[in-house]
Short mmCIF file of C-alpha atoms in Angstrom, two decimals:
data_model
loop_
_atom_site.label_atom_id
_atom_site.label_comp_id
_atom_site.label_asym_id
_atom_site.label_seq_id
_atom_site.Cartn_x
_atom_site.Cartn_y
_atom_site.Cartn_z
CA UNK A 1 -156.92 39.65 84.45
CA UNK A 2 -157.05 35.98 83.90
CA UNK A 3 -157.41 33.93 80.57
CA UNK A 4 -158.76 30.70 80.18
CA UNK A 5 -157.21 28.82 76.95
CA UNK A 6 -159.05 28.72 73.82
CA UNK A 7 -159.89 25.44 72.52
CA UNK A 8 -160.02 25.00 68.70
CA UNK A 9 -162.35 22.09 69.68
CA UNK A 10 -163.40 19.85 72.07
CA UNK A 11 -164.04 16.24 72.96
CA UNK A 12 -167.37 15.48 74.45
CA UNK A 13 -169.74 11.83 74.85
CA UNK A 14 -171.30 10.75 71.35
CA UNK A 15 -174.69 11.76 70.89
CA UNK A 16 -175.78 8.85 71.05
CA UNK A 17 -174.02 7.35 74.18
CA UNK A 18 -171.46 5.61 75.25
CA UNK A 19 -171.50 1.73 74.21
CA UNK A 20 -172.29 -1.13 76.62
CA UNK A 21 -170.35 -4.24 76.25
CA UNK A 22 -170.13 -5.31 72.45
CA UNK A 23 -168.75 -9.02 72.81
CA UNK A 24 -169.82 -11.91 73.27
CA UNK A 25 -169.16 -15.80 73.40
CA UNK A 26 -168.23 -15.88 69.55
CA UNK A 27 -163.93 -16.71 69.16
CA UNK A 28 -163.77 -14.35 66.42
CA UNK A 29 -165.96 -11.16 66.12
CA UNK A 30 -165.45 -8.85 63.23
CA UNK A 31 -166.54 -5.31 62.58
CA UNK A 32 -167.22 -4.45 66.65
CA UNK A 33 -168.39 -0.90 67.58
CA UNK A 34 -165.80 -0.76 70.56
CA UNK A 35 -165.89 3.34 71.63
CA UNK A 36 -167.57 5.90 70.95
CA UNK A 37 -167.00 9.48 70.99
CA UNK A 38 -167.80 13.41 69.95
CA UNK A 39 -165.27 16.24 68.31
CA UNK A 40 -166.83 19.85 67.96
CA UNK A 41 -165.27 22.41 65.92
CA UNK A 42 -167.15 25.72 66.87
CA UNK A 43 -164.54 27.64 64.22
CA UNK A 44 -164.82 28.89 60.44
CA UNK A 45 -161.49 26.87 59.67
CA UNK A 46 -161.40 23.54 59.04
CA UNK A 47 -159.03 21.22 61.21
CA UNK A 48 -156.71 18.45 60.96
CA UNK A 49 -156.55 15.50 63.20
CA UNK A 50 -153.68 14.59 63.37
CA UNK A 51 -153.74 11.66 66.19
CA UNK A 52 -155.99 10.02 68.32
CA UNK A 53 -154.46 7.41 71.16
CA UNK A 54 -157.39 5.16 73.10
CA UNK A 55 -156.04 4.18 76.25
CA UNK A 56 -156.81 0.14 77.13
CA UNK A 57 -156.67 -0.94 80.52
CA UNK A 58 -157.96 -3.32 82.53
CA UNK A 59 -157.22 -6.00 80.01
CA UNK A 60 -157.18 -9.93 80.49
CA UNK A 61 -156.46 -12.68 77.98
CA UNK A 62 -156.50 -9.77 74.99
CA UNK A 63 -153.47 -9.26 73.36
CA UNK A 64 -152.55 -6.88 70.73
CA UNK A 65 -152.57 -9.37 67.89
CA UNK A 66 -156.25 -10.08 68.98
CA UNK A 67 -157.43 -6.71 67.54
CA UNK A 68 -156.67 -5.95 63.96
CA UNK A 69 -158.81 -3.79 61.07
CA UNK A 70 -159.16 -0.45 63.49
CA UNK A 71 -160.68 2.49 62.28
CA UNK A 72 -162.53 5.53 63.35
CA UNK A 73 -165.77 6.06 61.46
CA UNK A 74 -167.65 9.09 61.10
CA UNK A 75 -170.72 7.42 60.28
CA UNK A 76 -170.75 7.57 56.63
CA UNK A 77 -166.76 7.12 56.06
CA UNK A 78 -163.81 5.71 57.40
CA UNK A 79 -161.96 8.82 58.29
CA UNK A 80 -159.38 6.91 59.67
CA UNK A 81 -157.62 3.42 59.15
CA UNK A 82 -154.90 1.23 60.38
CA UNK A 83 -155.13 1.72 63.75
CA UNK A 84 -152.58 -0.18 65.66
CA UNK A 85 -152.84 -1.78 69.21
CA UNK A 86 -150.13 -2.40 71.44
CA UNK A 87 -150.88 -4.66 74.85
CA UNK A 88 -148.76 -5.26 77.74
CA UNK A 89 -149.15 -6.01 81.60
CA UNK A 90 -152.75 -5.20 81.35
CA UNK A 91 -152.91 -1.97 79.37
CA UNK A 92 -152.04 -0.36 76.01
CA UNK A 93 -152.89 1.61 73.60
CA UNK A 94 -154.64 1.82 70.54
CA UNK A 95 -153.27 4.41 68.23
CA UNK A 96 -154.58 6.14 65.02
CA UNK A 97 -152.05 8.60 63.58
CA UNK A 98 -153.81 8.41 59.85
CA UNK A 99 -154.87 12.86 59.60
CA UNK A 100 -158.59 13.49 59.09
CA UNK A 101 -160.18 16.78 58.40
CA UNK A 102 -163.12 17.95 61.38
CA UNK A 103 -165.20 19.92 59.16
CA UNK A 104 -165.35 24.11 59.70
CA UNK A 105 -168.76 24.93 62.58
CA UNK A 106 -169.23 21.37 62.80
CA UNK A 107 -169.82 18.65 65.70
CA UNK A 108 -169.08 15.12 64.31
CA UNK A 109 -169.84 11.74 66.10
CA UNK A 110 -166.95 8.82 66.04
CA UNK A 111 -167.09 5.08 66.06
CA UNK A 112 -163.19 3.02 66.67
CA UNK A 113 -164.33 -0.27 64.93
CA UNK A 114 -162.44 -3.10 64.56
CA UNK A 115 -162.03 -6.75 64.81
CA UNK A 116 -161.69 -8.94 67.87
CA UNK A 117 -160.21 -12.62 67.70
CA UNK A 118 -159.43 -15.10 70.07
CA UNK A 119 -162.22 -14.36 72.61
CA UNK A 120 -163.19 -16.57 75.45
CA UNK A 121 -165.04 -16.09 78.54
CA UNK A 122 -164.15 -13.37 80.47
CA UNK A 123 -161.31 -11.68 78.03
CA UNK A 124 -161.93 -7.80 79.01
CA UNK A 125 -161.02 -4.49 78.55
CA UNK A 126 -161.47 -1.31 79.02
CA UNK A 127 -161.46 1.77 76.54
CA UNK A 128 -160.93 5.94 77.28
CA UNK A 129 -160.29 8.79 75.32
CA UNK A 130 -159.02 11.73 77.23
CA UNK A 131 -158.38 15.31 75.90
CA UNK A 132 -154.65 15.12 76.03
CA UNK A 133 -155.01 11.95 73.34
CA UNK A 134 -156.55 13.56 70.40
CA UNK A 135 -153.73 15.73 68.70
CA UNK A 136 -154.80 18.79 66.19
CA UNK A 137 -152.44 19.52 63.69
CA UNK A 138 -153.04 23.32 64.93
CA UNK A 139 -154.89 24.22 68.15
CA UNK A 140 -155.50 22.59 71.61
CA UNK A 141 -158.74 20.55 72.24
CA UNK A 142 -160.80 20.87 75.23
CA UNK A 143 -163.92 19.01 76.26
CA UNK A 144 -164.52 16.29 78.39
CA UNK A 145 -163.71 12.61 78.09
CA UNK A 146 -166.41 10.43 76.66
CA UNK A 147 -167.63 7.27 79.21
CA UNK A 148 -165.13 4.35 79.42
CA UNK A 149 -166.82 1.16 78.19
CA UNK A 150 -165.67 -2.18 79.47
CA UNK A 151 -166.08 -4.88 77.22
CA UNK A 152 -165.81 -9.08 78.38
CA UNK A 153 -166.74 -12.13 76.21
CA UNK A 154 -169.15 -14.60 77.16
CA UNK A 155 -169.77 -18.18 77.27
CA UNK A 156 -169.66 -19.64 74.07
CA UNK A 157 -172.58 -21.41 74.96
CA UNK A 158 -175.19 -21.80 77.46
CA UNK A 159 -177.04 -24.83 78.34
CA UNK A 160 -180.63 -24.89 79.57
CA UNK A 161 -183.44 -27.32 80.22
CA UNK A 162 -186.28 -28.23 77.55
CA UNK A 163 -189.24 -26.23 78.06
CA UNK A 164 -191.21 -29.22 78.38
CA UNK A 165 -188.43 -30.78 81.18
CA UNK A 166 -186.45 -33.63 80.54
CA UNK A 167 -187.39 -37.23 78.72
CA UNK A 168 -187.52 -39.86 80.96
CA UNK A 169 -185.01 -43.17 81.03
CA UNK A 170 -185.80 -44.92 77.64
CA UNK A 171 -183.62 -48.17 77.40
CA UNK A 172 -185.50 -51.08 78.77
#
């Protein structure tokens, strides 16, 4: 006979979707919604998170002192602070090892928010979550991983012509 494992609880997309790209062309950008993601726990016991690692890659002209003021938020609380990033050769980590409790029968959506300095055009990167990165204190999670969003600043500004066109020359 075969077994499959039994999950405690699983990873899946956020109810509401995966995010597009949150930045834009302002240097400093504080309190960004940067992933988003799903944990169900179909038990009667409550569970303990005890870590959750994003993965970055992908990244140009971001480095880890760029993001500061990560948390996880469970839409009413922050469930979990002081998450720290570490950046190198175009990929990192951002790492959240602060326990939270996922609720007994319950499926609870996740926002990583956080602060974003030092942006100009075109600094990128890209966020996952996979199954093996979300550690229970007791039990395995299954699921799927959520979408990877990609997010680039912009120009910090863009310029355009007058509706009404351009004045004509006005020194005599």
């Amino acid at each position: 006979a075969t077994h499959t494992v039994d999950y405690a609880a699983s990873l899946a997309e956020h109810g509401g979707g995966q995010l597009t790209d949150q930045l834009d062309g302002t240097p400093t950008q504080n309190d960004r919604d940067l992933f988003r993601f799903r944990l169900v726990n179909p038990t009667a016991t409550d569970l303990t998170v005890d870590q959750v690692v994003l993965a970055l890659s992908a990244v140009a002209g971001i480095a880890d002192t760029d993001l500061a003021d990560l948390r996880i938020h469970n839409g009413a609380i922050n469930v979990s602070t002081g998450g720290v990033a570490s950046i190198a050769a175009g990929s990192g980590t951002i790492s959240f090892t602060g326990d939270f409790n996922l609720p007994a029968g319950t499926t609870v959506d996740y926002t990583v928010i956080g602060d974003v300095a030092n942006i100009v055009k075109n600094d990128t990167l890209t966020i996952a979550l996979g199954t093996g990165s979300v550690s229970l204190a007791a039990g395995v999670l299954g699921g799927v991983a959520p979408t990877n969003p990609t997010h680039t600043g912009d120009d910090a500004a863009t310029l355009g012509n007058h509706t009404s066109g351009q004045v004509g020359d006005q020194f005599d």
